Amino acid sequence: MPTPTPAPGGEPLRRIRALHTDTTVTVYQAYPPEIGLPAARDGRFPERWKRDRMTWIKPSFLWMMYRSGWGTKEGQETVLAVEITREGFEWALRRACLSHYARGFHPDRASWQRELRRAPARVQWDPERDLRLAPLPYRSLQLGLAGEAAGRYADEWTVSVTDVTPLAHATHALVRAGDLAGAARLLPVEAPYPEAGGLLDRIRG
């Protein structure tokens, strides 16, 4: 297995950090209330959730806060913590393709494009964020699910759906008040995710 490239400070540049158990991993998404609230109430995505569209899941709570503006951006007012099976998560990772062409990692651009068209999932590595949502020198996984993967995510892999908008707002309030230590105590505990069997070899880039 290739050795992960270290970022300044010794943290691997690309590594999954997530709240996880022996059987599940928690990812985050944000939706308008008409989708997010029924999903949290029923523990599954409603029929109006489009299973034929690409959906992006993020294991990093703070990256979701950056993307959704702490759950204040239009169409992202309801922040969901979606607990899914590790089996499903790893199914997607092992079939994913990088969302961009990486010279020296892919044989050539045409090969990457063919792989991207076939893959049911794709991966981006974007800068992780601190409590002020400033970029950190290492990267966080964003996993895009399409076609078969999106359907499996919504209808097979989902174990629970929790509305964590109050947590987003409470954490943001402490950050705005300058209480970073208090805000940090509210954060989900995101530990390095096990990478058995070269889990990220095809997508570390």
CSV table of C-alpha atoms in Angstrom, one decimal:
chain,number,residue,atom,x,y,z
A,1,MET,CA,0.0,0.0,0.0
A,2,PRO,CA,1.4,3.5,-0.9
A,3,THR,CA,2.5,5.6,2.1
A,4,PRO,CA,0.2,8.6,2.6
A,5,THR,CA,1.9,11.9,1.8
A,6,PRO,CA,2.3,13.8,5.0
A,7,ALA,CA,1.0,17.4,5.3
A,8,PRO,CA,2.9,20.0,7.5
A,9,GLY,CA,2.7,18.8,11.1
A,10,GLY,CA,2.8,15.1,10.2
A,11,GLU,CA,-0.9,14.6,9.4
A,12,PRO,CA,-1.4,12.6,6.2
A,13,LEU,CA,-2.4,14.9,3.4
A,14,ARG,CA,-5.3,12.6,2.4
A,15,ARG,CA,-7.0,10.5,5.0
A,16,ILE,CA,-10.6,9.8,6.0
A,17,ARG,CA,-11.5,11.1,9.4
A,18,ALA,CA,-14.9,10.2,10.6
A,19,LEU,CA,-17.2,9.3,13.5
A,20,HIS,CA,-17.5,5.6,13.2
A,21,THR,CA,-18.3,2.4,15.0
A,22,ASP,CA,-17.4,-1.2,14.2
A,23,THR,CA,-20.3,-1.4,11.8
A,24,THR,CA,-21.2,2.2,10.8
A,25,VAL,CA,-19.8,5.5,9.7
A,26,THR,CA,-21.5,8.9,10.0
A,27,VAL,CA,-21.6,11.3,7.0
A,28,TYR,CA,-23.1,14.7,6.7
A,29,GLN,CA,-25.4,16.4,4.2
A,30,ALA,CA,-27.6,19.5,4.2
A,31,TYR,CA,-31.0,19.9,2.6
A,32,PRO,CA,-34.0,22.3,2.5
A,33,PRO,CA,-36.4,21.5,5.3
A,34,GLU,CA,-38.9,19.8,3.0
A,35,ILE,CA,-36.4,17.1,2.4
A,36,GLY,CA,-34.3,17.2,5.6
A,37,LEU,CA,-37.1,17.2,8.2
A,38,PRO,CA,-39.0,14.2,6.8
A,39,ALA,CA,-35.7,12.3,6.4
A,40,ALA,CA,-34.8,12.9,10.1
A,41,ARG,CA,-38.4,12.1,11.2
A,42,ASP,CA,-38.6,8.8,9.3
A,43,GLY,CA,-35.0,7.7,9.4
A,44,ARG,CA,-34.8,7.4,5.6
A,45,PHE,CA,-34.9,9.7,2.6
A,46,PRO,CA,-38.4,10.6,1.3
A,47,GLU,CA,-39.6,9.6,-2.1
A,48,ARG,CA,-39.0,13.1,-3.4
A,49,TRP,CA,-35.3,12.7,-2.8
A,50,LYS,CA,-33.9,12.1,-6.3
A,51,ARG,CA,-32.2,8.8,-6.5
A,52,ASP,CA,-31.1,9.4,-10.1
A,53,ARG,CA,-28.9,12.4,-9.2
A,54,MET,CA,-25.4,12.6,-7.9
A,55,THR,CA,-25.4,13.2,-4.1
A,56,TRP,CA,-22.3,14.1,-2.1
A,57,ILE,CA,-21.6,12.8,1.4
A,58,LYS,CA,-19.0,14.3,3.8
A,59,PRO,CA,-17.5,12.5,6.8
A,60,SER,CA,-16.2,15.8,8.1
A,61,PHE,CA,-18.7,17.8,10.2
A,62,LEU,CA,-16.7,21.0,9.9
A,63,TRP,CA,-16.4,20.7,6.1
A,64,MET,CA,-20.2,20.4,6.1
A,65,MET,CA,-20.4,23.5,8.2
A,66,TYR,CA,-18.1,25.3,5.7
A,67,ARG,CA,-20.3,24.1,2.7
A,68,SER,CA,-23.6,25.0,4.3
A,69,GLY,CA,-22.6,28.1,6.2
A,70,TRP,CA,-23.4,26.5,9.5
A,71,GLY,CA,-26.8,25.4,8.1
A,72,THR,CA,-27.8,29.0,7.0
A,73,LYS,CA,-27.4,28.9,3.2
A,74,GLU,CA,-30.5,28.7,1.1
A,75,GLY,CA,-31.4,25.1,0.4
A,76,GLN,CA,-29.1,23.8,3.1
A,77,GLU,CA,-31.0,24.9,6.2
A,78,THR,CA,-31.3,21.3,7.6
A,79,VAL,CA,-28.1,19.6,8.4
A,80,LEU,CA,-28.3,15.8,8.6
A,81,ALA,CA,-26.0,13.3,10.2
A,82,VAL,CA,-26.5,10.1,8.2
A,83,GLU,CA,-25.3,6.9,9.8
A,84,ILE,CA,-24.6,4.3,7.1
A,85,THR,CA,-23.1,0.8,7.1
A,86,ARG,CA,-19.3,0.6,6.7
A,87,GLU,CA,-20.0,-2.2,4.2
A,88,GLY,CA,-21.8,0.2,2.0
A,89,PHE,CA,-19.3,3.0,2.5
A,90,GLU,CA,-16.4,0.8,1.5
A,91,TRP,CA,-18.4,-0.6,-1.4
A,92,ALA,CA,-18.5,2.9,-2.8
A,93,LEU,CA,-14.9,3.7,-2.0
A,94,ARG,CA,-13.6,0.6,-3.7
A,95,ARG,CA,-15.6,1.4,-6.9
A,96,ALA,CA,-14.9,5.2,-6.9
A,97,CYS,CA,-12.8,7.3,-9.3
A,98,LEU,CA,-11.1,10.6,-8.6
A,99,SER,CA,-13.3,13.4,-9.9
A,100,HIS,CA,-10.2,15.1,-11.5
A,101,TYR,CA,-7.4,13.8,-13.7
A,102,ALA,CA,-4.1,13.5,-11.8
A,103,ARG,CA,-1.0,13.4,-14.0
A,104,GLY,CA,1.3,10.5,-12.9
A,105,PHE,CA,-1.5,8.8,-11.0
A,106,HIS,CA,-3.7,7.9,-13.9
A,107,PRO,CA,-2.1,6.3,-17.0
A,108,ASP,CA,-3.5,9.1,-19.2
A,109,ARG,CA,-6.5,11.4,-19.4
A,110,ALA,CA,-8.5,9.1,-21.7
A,111,SER,CA,-8.2,6.2,-19.2
A,112,TRP,CA,-9.3,8.5,-16.4
A,113,GLN,CA,-12.4,9.6,-18.4
A,114,ARG,CA,-13.4,6.0,-19.2
A,115,GLU,CA,-13.0,5.1,-15.5
A,116,LEU,CA,-15.1,8.2,-14.5
A,117,ARG,CA,-17.9,7.3,-16.8
A,118,ARG,CA,-18.1,3.7,-15.4
A,119,ALA,CA,-17.7,4.5,-11.7
A,120,PRO,CA,-20.8,4.6,-9.5
A,121,ALA,CA,-18.9,6.9,-7.1
A,122,ARG,CA,-16.3,9.7,-7.3
A,123,VAL,CA,-14.0,11.3,-4.8
A,124,GLN,CA,-12.7,14.8,-4.2
A,125,TRP,CA,-10.1,15.7,-1.6
A,126,ASP,CA,-10.8,19.3,-0.3
A,127,PRO,CA,-9.0,21.2,2.4
A,128,GLU,CA,-10.2,20.3,5.9
A,129,ARG,CA,-11.5,23.2,8.0
A,130,ASP,CA,-11.0,24.5,11.5
A,131,LEU,CA,-13.6,26.0,13.8
A,132,ARG,CA,-13.4,29.3,12.0
A,133,LEU,CA,-13.8,27.4,8.7
A,134,ALA,CA,-10.3,28.4,7.5
A,135,PRO,CA,-8.5,25.8,5.4
A,136,LEU,CA,-6.1,23.4,7.1
A,137,PRO,CA,-3.0,21.9,5.4
A,138,TYR,CA,-4.6,18.5,5.0
A,139,ARG,CA,-7.6,17.3,3.1
A,140,SER,CA,-11.0,15.8,3.7
A,141,LEU,CA,-12.9,13.3,1.7
A,142,GLN,CA,-16.0,14.2,-0.3
A,143,LEU,CA,-17.7,11.1,-1.8
A,144,GLY,CA,-20.1,11.6,-4.7
A,145,LEU,CA,-22.7,8.8,-5.3
A,146,ALA,CA,-24.5,8.3,-8.5
A,147,GLY,CA,-26.8,5.7,-10.1
A,148,GLU,CA,-26.5,2.4,-8.3
A,149,ALA,CA,-24.5,3.9,-5.4
A,150,ALA,CA,-27.1,6.7,-4.8
A,151,GLY,CA,-29.9,4.1,-4.7
A,152,ARG,CA,-28.0,1.8,-2.3
A,153,TYR,CA,-27.1,4.8,-0.1
A,154,ALA,CA,-30.8,5.9,0.3
A,155,ASP,CA,-32.5,2.5,0.5
A,156,GLU,CA,-29.9,0.0,1.8
A,157,TRP,CA,-27.0,1.5,3.6
A,158,THR,CA,-28.8,4.1,5.7
A,159,VAL,CA,-29.1,3.1,9.4
A,160,SER,CA,-30.3,6.3,10.9
A,161,VAL,CA,-30.8,10.0,10.0
A,162,THR,CA,-30.5,12.7,12.6
A,163,ASP,CA,-31.2,16.4,12.3
A,164,VAL,CA,-28.0,18.0,13.7
A,165,THR,CA,-29.0,21.6,12.8
A,166,PRO,CA,-29.3,22.6,16.5
A,167,LEU,CA,-25.7,21.3,17.0
A,168,ALA,CA,-24.5,23.4,14.0
A,169,HIS,CA,-26.1,26.5,15.4
A,170,ALA,CA,-24.9,26.0,18.9
A,171,THR,CA,-21.3,25.4,17.8
A,172,HIS,CA,-21.5,28.4,15.5
A,173,ALA,CA,-22.7,30.6,18.4
A,174,LEU,CA,-19.8,29.6,20.6
A,175,VAL,CA,-17.4,30.3,17.7
A,176,ARG,CA,-18.9,33.7,17.2
A,177,ALA,CA,-18.6,34.4,20.9
A,178,GLY,CA,-14.9,33.5,20.8
A,179,ASP,CA,-15.3,30.3,22.9
A,180,LEU,CA,-13.4,27.9,20.6
A,181,ALA,CA,-12.7,25.5,23.4
A,182,GLY,CA,-16.4,25.2,24.2
A,183,ALA,CA,-17.2,24.8,20.5
A,184,ALA,CA,-14.6,22.1,20.2
A,185,ARG,CA,-16.2,20.1,23.0
A,186,LEU,CA,-19.4,19.9,20.9
A,187,LEU,CA,-17.8,18.5,17.8
A,188,PRO,CA,-18.3,14.9,16.8
A,189,VAL,CA,-15.2,12.8,17.5
A,190,GLU,CA,-13.8,12.0,14.1
A,191,ALA,CA,-11.0,9.5,14.2
A,192,PRO,CA,-8.9,8.1,11.3
A,193,TYR,CA,-11.0,5.5,9.4
A,194,PRO,CA,-9.4,2.1,9.0
A,195,GLU,CA,-7.9,1.5,5.5
A,196,ALA,CA,-7.8,-2.3,5.3
A,197,GLY,CA,-6.9,-3.9,2.0
A,198,GLY,CA,-5.7,-0.7,0.3
A,199,LEU,CA,-9.1,0.9,0.6
A,200,LEU,CA,-7.9,4.3,-0.8
A,201,ASP,CA,-5.2,3.1,-3.2
A,202,ARG,CA,-7.3,3.9,-6.3
A,203,ILE,CA,-8.5,7.3,-5.1
A,204,ARG,CA,-5.8,8.9,-3.0
A,205,GLY,CA,-4.3,10.7,-6.0
